JSON list of C-alpha atoms in Angstrom, two decimals:
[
{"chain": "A", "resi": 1, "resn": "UNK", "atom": "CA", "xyz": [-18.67, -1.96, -15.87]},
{"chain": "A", "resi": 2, "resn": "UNK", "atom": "CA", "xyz": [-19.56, -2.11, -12.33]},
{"chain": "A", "resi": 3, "resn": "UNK", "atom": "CA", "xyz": [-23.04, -3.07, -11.67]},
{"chain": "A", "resi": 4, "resn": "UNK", "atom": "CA", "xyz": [-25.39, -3.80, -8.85]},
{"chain": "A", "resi": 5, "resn": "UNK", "atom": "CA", "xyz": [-28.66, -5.96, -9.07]},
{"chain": "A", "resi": 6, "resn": "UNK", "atom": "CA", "xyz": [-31.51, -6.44, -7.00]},
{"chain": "A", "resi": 7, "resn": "UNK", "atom": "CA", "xyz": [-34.60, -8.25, -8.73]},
{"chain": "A", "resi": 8, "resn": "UNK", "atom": "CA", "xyz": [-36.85, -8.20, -5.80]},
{"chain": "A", "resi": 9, "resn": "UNK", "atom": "CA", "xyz": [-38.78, -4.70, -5.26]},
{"chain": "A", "resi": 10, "resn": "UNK", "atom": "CA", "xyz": [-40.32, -5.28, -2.69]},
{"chain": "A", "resi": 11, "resn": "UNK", "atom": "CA", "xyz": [-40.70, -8.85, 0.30]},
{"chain": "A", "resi": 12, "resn": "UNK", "atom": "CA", "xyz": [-43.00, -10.06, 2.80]},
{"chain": "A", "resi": 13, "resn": "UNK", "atom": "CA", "xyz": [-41.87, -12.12, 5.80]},
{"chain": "A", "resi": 14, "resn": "UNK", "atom": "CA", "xyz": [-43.66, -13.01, 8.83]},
{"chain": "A", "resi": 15, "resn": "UNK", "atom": "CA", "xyz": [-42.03, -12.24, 12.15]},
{"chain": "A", "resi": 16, "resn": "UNK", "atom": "CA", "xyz": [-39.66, -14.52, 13.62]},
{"chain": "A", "resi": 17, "resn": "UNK", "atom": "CA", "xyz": [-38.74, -16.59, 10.42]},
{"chain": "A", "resi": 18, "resn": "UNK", "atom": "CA", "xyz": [-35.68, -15.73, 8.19]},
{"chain": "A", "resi": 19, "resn": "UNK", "atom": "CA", "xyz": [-35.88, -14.00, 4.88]},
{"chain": "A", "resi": 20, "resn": "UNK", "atom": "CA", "xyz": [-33.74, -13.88, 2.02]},
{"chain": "A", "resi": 21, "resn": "UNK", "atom": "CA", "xyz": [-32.48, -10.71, 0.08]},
{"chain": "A", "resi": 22, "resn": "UNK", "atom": "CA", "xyz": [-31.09, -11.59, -3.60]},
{"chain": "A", "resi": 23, "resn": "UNK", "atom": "CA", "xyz": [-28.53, -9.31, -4.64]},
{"chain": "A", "resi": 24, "resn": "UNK", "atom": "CA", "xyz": [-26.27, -10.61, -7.77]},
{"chain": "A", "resi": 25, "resn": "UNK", "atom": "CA", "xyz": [-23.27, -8.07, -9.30]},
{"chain": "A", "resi": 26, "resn": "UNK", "atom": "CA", "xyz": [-21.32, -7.84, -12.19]},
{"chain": "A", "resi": 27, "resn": "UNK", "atom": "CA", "xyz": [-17.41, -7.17, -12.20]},
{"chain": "A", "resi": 28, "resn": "UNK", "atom": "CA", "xyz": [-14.27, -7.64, -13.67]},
{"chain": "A", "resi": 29, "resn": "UNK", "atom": "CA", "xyz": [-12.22, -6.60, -10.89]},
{"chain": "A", "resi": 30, "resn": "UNK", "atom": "CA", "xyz": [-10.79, -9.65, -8.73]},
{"chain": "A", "resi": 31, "resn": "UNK", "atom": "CA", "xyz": [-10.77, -7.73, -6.21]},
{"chain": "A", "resi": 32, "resn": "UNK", "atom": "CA", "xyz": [-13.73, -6.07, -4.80]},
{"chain": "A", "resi": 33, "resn": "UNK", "atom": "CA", "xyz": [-16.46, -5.78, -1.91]},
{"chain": "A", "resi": 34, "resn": "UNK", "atom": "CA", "xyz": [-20.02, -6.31, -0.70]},
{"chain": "A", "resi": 35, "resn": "UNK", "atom": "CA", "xyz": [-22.30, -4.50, 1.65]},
{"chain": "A", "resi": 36, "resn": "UNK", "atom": "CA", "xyz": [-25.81, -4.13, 2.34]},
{"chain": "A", "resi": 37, "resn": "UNK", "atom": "CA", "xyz": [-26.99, -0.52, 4.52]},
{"chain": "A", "resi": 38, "resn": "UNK", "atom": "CA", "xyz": [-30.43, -0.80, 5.95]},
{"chain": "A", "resi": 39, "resn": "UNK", "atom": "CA", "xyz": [-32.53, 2.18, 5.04]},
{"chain": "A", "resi": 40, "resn": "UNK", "atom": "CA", "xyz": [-35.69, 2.38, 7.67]},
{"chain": "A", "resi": 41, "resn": "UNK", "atom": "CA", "xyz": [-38.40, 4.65, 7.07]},
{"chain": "A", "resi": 42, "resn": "UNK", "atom": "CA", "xyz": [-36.81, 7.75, 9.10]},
{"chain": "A", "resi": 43, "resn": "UNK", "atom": "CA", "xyz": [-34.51, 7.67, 5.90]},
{"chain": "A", "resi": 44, "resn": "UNK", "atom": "CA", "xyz": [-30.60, 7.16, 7.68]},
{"chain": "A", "resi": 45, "resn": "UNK", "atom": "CA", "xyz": [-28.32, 4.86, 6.05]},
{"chain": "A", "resi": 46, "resn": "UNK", "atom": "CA", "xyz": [-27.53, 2.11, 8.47]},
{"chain": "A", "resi": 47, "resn": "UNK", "atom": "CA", "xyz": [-24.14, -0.34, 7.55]},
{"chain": "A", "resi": 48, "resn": "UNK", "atom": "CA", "xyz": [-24.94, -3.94, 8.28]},
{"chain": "A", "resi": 49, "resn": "UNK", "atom": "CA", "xyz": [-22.54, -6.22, 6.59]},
{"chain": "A", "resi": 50, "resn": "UNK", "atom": "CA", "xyz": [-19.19, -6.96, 4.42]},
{"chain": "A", "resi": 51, "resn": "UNK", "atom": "CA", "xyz": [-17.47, -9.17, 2.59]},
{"chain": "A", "resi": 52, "resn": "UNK", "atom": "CA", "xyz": [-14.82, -9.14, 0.51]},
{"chain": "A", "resi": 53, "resn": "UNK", "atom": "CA", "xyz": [-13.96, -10.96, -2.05]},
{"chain": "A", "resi": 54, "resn": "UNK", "atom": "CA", "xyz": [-11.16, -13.47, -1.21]},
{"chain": "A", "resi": 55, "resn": "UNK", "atom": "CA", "xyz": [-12.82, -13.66, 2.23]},
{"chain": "A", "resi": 56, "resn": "UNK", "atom": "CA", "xyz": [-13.74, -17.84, 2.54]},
{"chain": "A", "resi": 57, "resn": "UNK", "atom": "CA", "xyz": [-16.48, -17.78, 4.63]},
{"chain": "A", "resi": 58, "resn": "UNK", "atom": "CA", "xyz": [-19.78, -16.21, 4.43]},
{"chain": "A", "resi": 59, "resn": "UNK", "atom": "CA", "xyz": [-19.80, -12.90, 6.80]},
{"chain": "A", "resi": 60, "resn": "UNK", "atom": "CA", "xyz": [-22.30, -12.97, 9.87]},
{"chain": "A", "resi": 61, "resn": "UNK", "atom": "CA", "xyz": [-23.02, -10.18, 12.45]},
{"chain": "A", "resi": 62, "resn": "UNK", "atom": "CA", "xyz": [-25.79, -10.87, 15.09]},
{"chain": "A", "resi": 63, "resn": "UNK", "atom": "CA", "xyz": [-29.27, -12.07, 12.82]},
{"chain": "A", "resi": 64, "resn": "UNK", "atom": "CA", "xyz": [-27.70, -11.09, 9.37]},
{"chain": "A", "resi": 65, "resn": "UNK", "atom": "CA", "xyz": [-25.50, -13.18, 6.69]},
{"chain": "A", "resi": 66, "resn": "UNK", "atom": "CA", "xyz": [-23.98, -12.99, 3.77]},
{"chain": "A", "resi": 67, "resn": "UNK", "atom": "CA", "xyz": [-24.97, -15.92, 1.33]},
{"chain": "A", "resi": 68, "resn": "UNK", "atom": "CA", "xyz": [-21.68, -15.15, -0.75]},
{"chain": "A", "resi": 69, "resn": "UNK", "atom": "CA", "xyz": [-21.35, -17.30, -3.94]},
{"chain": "A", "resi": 70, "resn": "UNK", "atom": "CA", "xyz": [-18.40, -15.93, -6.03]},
{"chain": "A", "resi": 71, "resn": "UNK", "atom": "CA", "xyz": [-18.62, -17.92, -9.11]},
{"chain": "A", "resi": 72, "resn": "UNK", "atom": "CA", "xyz": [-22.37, -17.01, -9.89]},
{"chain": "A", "resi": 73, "resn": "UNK", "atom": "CA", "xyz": [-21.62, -13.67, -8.33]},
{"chain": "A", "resi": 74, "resn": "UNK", "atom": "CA", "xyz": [-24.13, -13.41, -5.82]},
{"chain": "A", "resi": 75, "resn": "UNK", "atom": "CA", "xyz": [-24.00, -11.72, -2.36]},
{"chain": "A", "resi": 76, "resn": "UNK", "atom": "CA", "xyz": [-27.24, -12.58, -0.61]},
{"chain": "A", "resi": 77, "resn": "UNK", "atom": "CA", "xyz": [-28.42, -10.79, 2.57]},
{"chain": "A", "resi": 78, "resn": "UNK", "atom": "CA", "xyz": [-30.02, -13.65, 5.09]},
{"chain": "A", "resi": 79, "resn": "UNK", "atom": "CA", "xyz": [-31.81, -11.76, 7.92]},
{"chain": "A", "resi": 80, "resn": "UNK", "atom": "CA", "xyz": [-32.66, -14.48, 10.89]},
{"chain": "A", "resi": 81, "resn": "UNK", "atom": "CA", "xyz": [-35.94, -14.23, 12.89]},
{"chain": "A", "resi": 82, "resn": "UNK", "atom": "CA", "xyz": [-37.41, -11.63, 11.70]},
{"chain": "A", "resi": 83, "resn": "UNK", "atom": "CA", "xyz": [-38.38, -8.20, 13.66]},
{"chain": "A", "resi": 84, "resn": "UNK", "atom": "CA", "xyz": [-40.79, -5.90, 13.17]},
{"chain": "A", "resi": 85, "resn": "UNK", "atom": "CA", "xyz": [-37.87, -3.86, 12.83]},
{"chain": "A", "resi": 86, "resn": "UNK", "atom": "CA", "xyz": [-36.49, -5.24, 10.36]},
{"chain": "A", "resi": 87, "resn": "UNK", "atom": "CA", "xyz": [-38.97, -3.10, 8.24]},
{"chain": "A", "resi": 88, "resn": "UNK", "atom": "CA", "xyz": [-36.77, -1.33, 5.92]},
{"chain": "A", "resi": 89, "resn": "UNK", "atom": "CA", "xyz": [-35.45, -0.49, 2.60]},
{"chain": "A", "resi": 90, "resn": "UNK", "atom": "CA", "xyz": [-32.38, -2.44, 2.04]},
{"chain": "A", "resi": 91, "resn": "UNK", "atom": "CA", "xyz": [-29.69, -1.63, -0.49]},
{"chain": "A", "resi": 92, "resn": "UNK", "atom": "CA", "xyz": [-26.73, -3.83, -1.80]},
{"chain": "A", "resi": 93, "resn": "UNK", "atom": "CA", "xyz": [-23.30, -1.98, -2.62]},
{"chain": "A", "resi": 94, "resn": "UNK", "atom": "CA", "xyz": [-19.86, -3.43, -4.64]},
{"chain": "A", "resi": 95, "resn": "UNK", "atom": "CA", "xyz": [-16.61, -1.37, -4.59]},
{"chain": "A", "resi": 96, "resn": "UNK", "atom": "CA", "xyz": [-13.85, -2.06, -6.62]},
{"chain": "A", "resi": 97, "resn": "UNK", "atom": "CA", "xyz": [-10.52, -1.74, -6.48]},
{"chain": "A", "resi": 98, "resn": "UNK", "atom": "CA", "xyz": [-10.14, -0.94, -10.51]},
{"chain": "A", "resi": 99, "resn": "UNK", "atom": "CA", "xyz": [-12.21, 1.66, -9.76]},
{"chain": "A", "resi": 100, "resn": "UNK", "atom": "CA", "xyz": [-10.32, 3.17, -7.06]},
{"chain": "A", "resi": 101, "resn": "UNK", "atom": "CA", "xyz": [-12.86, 2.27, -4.50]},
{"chain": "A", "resi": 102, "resn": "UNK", "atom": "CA", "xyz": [-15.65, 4.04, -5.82]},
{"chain": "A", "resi": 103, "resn": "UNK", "atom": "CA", "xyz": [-18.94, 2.42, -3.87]},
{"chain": "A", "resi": 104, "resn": "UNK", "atom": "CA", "xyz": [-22.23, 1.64, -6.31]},
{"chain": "A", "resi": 105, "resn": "UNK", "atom": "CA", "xyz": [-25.87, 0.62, -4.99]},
{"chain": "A", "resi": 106, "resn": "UNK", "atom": "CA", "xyz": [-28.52, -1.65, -6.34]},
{"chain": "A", "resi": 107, "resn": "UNK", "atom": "CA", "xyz": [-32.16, -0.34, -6.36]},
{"chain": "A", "resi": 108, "resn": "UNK", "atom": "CA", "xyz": [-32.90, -1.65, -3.57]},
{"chain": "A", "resi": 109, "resn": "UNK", "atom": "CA", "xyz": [-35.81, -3.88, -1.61]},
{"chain": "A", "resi": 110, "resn": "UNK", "atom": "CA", "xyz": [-38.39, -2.93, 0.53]},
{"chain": "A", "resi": 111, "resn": "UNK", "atom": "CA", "xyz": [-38.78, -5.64, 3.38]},
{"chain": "A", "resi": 112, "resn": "UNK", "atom": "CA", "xyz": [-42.05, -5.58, 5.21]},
{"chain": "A", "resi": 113, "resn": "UNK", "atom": "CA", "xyz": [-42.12, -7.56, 7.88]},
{"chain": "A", "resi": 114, "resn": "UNK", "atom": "CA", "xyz": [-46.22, -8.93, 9.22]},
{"chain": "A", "resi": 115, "resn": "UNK", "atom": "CA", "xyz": [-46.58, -9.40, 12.66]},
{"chain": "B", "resi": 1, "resn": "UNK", "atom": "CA", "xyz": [-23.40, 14.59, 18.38]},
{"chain": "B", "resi": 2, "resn": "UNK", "atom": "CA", "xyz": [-23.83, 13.03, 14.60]},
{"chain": "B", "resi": 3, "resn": "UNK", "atom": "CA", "xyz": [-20.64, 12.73, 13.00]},
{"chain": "B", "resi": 4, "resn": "UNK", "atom": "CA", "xyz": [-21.60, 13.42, 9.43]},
{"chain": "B", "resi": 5, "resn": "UNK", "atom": "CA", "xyz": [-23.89, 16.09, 9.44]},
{"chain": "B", "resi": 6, "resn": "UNK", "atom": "CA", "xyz": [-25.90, 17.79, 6.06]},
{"chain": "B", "resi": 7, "resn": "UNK", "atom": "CA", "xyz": [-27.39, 21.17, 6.13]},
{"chain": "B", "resi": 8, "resn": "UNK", "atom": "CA", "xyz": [-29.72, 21.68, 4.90]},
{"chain": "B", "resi": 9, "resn": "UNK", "atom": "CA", "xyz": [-32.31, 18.88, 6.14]},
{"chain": "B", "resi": 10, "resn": "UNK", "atom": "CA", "xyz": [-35.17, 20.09, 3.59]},
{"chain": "B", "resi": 11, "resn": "UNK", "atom": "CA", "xyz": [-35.18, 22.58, 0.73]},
{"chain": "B", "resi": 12, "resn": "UNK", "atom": "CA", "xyz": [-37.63, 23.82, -1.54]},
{"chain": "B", "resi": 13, "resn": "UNK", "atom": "CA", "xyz": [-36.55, 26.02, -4.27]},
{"chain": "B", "resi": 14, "resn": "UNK", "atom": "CA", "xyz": [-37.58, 27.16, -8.09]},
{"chain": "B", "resi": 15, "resn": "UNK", "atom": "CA", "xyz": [-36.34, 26.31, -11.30]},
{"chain": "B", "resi": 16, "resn": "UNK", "atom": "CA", "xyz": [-32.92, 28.47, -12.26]},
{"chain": "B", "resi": 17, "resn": "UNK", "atom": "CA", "xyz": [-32.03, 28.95, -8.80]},
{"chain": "B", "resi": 18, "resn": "UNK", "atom": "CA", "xyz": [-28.70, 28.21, -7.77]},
{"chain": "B", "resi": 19, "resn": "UNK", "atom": "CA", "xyz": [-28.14, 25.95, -4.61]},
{"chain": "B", "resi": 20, "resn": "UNK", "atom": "CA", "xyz": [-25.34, 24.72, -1.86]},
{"chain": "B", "resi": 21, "resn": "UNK", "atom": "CA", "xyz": [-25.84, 21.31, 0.22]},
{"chain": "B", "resi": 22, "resn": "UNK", "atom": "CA", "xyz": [-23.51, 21.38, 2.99]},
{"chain": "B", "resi": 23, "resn": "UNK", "atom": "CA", "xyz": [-21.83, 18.16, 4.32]},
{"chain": "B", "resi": 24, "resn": "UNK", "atom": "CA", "xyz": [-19.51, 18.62, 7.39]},
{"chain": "B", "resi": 25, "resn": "UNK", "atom": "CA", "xyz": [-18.14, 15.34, 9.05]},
{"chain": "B", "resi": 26, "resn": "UNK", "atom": "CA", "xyz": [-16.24, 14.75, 12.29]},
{"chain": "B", "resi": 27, "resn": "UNK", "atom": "CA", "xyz": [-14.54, 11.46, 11.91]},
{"chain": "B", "resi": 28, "resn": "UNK", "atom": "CA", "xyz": [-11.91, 12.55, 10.55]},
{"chain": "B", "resi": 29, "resn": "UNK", "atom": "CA", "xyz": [-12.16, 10.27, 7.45]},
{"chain": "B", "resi": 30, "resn": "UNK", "atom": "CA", "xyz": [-10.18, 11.57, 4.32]},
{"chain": "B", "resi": 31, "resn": "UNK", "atom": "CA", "xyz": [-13.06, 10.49, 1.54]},
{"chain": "B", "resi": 32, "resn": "UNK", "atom": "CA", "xyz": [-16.05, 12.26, 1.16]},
{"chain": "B", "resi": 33, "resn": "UNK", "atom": "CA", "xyz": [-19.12, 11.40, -1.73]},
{"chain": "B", "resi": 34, "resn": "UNK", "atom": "CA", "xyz": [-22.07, 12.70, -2.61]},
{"chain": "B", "resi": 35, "resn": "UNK", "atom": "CA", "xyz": [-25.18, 11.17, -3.74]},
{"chain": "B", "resi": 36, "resn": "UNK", "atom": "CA", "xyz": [-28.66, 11.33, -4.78]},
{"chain": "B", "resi": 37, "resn": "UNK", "atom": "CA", "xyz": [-31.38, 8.61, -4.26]},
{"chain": "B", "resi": 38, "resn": "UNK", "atom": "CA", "xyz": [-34.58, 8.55, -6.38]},
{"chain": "B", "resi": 39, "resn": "UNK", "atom": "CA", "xyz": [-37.39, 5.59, -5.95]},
{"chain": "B", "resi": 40, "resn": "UNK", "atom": "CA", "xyz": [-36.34, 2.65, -7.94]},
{"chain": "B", "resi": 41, "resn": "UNK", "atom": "CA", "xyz": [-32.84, 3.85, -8.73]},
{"chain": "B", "resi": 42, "resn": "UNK", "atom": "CA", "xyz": [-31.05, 3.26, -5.59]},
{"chain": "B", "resi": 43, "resn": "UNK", "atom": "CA", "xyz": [-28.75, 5.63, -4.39]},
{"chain": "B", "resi": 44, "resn": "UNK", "atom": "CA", "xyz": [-26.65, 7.45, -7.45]},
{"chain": "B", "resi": 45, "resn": "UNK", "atom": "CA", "xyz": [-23.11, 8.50, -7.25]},
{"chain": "B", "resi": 46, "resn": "UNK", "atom": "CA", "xyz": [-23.00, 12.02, -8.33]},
{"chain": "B", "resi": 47, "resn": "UNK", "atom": "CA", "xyz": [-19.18, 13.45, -6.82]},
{"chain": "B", "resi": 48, "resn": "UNK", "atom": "CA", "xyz": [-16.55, 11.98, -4.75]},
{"chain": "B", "resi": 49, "resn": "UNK", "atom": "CA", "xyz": [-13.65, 13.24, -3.08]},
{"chain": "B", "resi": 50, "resn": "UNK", "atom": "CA", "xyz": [-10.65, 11.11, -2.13]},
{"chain": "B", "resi": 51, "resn": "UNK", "atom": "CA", "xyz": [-8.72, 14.43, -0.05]},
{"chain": "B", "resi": 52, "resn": "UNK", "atom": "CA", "xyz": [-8.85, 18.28, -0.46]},
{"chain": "B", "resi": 53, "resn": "UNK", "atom": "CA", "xyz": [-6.77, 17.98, -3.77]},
{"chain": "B", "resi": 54, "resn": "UNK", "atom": "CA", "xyz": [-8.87, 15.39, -5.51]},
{"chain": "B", "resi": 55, "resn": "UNK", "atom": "CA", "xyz": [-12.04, 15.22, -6.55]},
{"chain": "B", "resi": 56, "resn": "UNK", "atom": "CA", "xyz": [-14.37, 13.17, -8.98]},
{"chain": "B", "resi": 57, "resn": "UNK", "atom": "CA", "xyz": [-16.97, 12.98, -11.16]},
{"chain": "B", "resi": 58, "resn": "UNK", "atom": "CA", "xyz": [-19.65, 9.97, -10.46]},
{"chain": "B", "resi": 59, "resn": "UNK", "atom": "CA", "xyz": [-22.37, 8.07, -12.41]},
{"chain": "B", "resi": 60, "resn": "UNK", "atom": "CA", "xyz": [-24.18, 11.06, -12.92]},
{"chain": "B", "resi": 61, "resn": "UNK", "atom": "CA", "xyz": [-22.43, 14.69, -12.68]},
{"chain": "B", "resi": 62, "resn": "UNK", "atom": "CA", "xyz": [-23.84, 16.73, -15.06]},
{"chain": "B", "resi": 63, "resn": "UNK", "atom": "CA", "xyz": [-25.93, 19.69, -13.01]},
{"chain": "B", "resi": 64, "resn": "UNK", "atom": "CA", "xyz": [-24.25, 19.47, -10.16]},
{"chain": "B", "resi": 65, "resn": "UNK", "atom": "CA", "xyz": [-20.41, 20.75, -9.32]},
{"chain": "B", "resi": 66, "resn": "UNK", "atom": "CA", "xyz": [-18.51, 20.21, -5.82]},
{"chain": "B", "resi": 67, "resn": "UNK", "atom": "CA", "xyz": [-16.46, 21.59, -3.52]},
{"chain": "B", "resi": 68, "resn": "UNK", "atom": "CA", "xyz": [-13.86, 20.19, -0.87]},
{"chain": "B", "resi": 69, "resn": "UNK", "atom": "CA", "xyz": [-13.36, 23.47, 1.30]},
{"chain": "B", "resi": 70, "resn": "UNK", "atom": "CA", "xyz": [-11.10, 21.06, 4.11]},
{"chain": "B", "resi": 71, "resn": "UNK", "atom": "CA", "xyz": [-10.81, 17.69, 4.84]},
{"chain": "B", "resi": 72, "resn": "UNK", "atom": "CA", "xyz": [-14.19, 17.70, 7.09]},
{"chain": "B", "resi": 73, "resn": "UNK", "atom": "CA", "xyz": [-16.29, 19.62, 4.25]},
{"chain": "B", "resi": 74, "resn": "UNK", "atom": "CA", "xyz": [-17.59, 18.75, 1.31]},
{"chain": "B", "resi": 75, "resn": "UNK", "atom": "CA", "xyz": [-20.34, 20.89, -0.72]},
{"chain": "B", "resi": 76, "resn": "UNK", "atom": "CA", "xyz": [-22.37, 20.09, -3.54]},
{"chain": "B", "resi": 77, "resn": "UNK", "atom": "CA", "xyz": [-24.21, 22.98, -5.50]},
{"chain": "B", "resi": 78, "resn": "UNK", "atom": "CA", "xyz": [-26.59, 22.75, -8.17]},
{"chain": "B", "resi": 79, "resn": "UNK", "atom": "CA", "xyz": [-26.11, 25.83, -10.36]},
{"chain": "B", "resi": 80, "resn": "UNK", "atom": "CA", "xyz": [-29.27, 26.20, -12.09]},
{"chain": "B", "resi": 81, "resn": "UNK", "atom": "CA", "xyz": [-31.93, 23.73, -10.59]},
{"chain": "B", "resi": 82, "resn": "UNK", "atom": "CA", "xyz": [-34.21, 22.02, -12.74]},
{"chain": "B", "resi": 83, "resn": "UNK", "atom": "CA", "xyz": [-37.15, 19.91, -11.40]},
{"chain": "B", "resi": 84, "resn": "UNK", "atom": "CA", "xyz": [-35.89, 16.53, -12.10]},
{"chain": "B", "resi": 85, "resn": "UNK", "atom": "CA", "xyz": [-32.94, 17.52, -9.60]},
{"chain": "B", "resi": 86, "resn": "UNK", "atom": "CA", "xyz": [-35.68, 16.45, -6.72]},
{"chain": "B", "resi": 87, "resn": "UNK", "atom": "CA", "xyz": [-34.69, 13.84, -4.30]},
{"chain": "B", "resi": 88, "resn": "UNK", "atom": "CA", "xyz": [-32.82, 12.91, -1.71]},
{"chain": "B", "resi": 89, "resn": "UNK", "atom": "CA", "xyz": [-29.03, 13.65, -1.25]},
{"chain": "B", "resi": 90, "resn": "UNK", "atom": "CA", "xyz": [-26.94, 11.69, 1.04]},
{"chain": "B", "resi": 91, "resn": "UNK", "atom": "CA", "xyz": [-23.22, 12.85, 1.78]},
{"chain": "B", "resi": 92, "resn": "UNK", "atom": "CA", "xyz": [-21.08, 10.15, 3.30]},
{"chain": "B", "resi": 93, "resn": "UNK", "atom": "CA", "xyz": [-17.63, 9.44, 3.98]},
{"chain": "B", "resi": 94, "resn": "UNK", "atom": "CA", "xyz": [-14.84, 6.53, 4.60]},
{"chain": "B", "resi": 95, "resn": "UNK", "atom": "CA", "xyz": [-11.59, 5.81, 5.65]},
{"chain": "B", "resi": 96, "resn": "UNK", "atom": "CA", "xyz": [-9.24, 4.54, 3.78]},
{"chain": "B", "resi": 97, "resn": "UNK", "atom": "CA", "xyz": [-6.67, 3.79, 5.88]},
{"chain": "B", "resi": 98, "resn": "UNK", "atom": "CA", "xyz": [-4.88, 0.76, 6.69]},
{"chain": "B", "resi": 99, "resn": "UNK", "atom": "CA", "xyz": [-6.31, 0.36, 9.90]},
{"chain": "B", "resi": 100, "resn": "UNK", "atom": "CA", "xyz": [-10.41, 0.70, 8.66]},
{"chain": "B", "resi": 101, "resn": "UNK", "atom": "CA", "xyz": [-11.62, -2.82, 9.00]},
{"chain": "B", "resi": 102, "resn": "UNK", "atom": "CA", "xyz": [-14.15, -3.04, 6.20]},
{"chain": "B", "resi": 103, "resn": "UNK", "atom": "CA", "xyz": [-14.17, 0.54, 4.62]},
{"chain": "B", "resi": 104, "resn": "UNK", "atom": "CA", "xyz": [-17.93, 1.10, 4.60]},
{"chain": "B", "resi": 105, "resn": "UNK", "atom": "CA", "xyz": [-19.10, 4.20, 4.43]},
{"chain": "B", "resi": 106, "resn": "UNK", "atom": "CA", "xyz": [-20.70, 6.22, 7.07]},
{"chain": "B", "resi": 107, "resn": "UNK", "atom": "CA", "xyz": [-24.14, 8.39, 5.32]},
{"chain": "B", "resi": 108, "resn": "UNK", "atom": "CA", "xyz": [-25.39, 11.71, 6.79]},
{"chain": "B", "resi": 109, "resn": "UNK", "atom": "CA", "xyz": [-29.19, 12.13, 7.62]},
{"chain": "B", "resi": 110, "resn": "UNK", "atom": "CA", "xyz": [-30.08, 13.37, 4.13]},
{"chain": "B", "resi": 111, "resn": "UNK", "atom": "CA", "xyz": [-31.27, 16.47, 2.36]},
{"chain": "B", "resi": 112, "resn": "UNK", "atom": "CA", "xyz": [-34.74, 16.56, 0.71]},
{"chain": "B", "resi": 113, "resn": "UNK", "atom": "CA", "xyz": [-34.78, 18.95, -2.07]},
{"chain": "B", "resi": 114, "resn": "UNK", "atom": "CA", "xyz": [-37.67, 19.56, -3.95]},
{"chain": "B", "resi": 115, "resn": "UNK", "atom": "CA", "xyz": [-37.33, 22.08, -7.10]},
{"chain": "B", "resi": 116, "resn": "UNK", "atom": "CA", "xyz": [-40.76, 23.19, -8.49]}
]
């Protein structure tokens, strides 16, 4: 069965340095993809990055990446120089194809970025 | 203007009532989903709607039932609301179509229900 896992509740970072977001999944689909949505306090769902699973290279838009191992099935979020508002709840999401596309969400992690 | 919108944006209501959340979306996107987010759980897949003809049941159905009135609305109603049924609800939809470069879903601003 699908399933989404994020271990870390809640992170500290200090502005300007990167941070790390673990996010690990469980499938038996081969093909299937990953996205993290940025949650900030006002409580909108904000998309911020994909990648699929016979995509080769880690995905990157602007200060995020996707530290995408396949074999240990991990999907990583790496925010770069941290912002104050980077201050969010961040959720990790897997859709399958076996599952006719049907998105699930991890639990989530509260980043708190210290100024 | 938003182009998923939920209405509506708060509701508090009493245990045995019966109530609609509205999600109307402009994109023109042909799948629609609705679900709920509690602290610690994420967000929960309750319905989802792939076009007007289809619809399915998610992770966690029972309470709730749907309906996909047109391709740009999709309700959800609870038919007898029961306190546990507090959180937030998030409608959002996607497109499917060949040219949709990553699928991701686009999330209305939420409804906070509260049933007391």
């Amino acid at each position: 069965a699908q399933k989404i896992t994020q271990t870390q509740p809640g992170m500290f970072v200090q502005e300007k340095e990167a941070v790390t977001l673990d996010c690990t999944y469980d499938t038996s689909d081969q093909s299937y993809g990953l996205f993290w949505y940025k949650q900030p306090s006002s409580g909108e769902m904000i998309f911020l990055i994909y990648q699929g699973s016979y995509d080769e290279q880690n995905a990157t838009e602007g200060r995020y990446s996707l530290n995408f191992q396949k074999a240990r099935k991990s999907a990583n979020l790496v925010i770069s120089a941290s912002q104050l508002g980077d201050s969010a709840m961040y959720f990790c999401a897997m859709r399958e194809v076996l599952t006719c596309f049907k998105t699930i969400f991890g639990a989530g992690t509260r980043l708190f970025v210290k100024a | 203007d938003a182009d998923v919108t939920q209405t509506p944006r708060n509701r508090i209501t009493k245990t045995g009532k019966r109530i609609m959340l509205e999600c109307s979306q402009t994109k023109g996107h042909d799948r629609m989903y609705w679900y709920r987010q509690d602290p610690g759980l994420g967000l929960r897949l309750i319905y989802y709607s792939f076009d007007v003809k289809d619809i399915n049941k998610g992770e966690i159905s029972d309470g709730y039932s749907v309906s996909r009135q047109a391709q740009a609305k999709f309700s959800l109603s609870l038919e007898s609301a029961i306190p546990n049924q507090t959180a937030l609800y998030f409608c959002a939809t996607s497109d499917q179509s060949s040219g949709a470069q990553y699928n991701e879903q686009f999330f209305g601003p939420g409804t906070r229900l509260t049933v007391l």
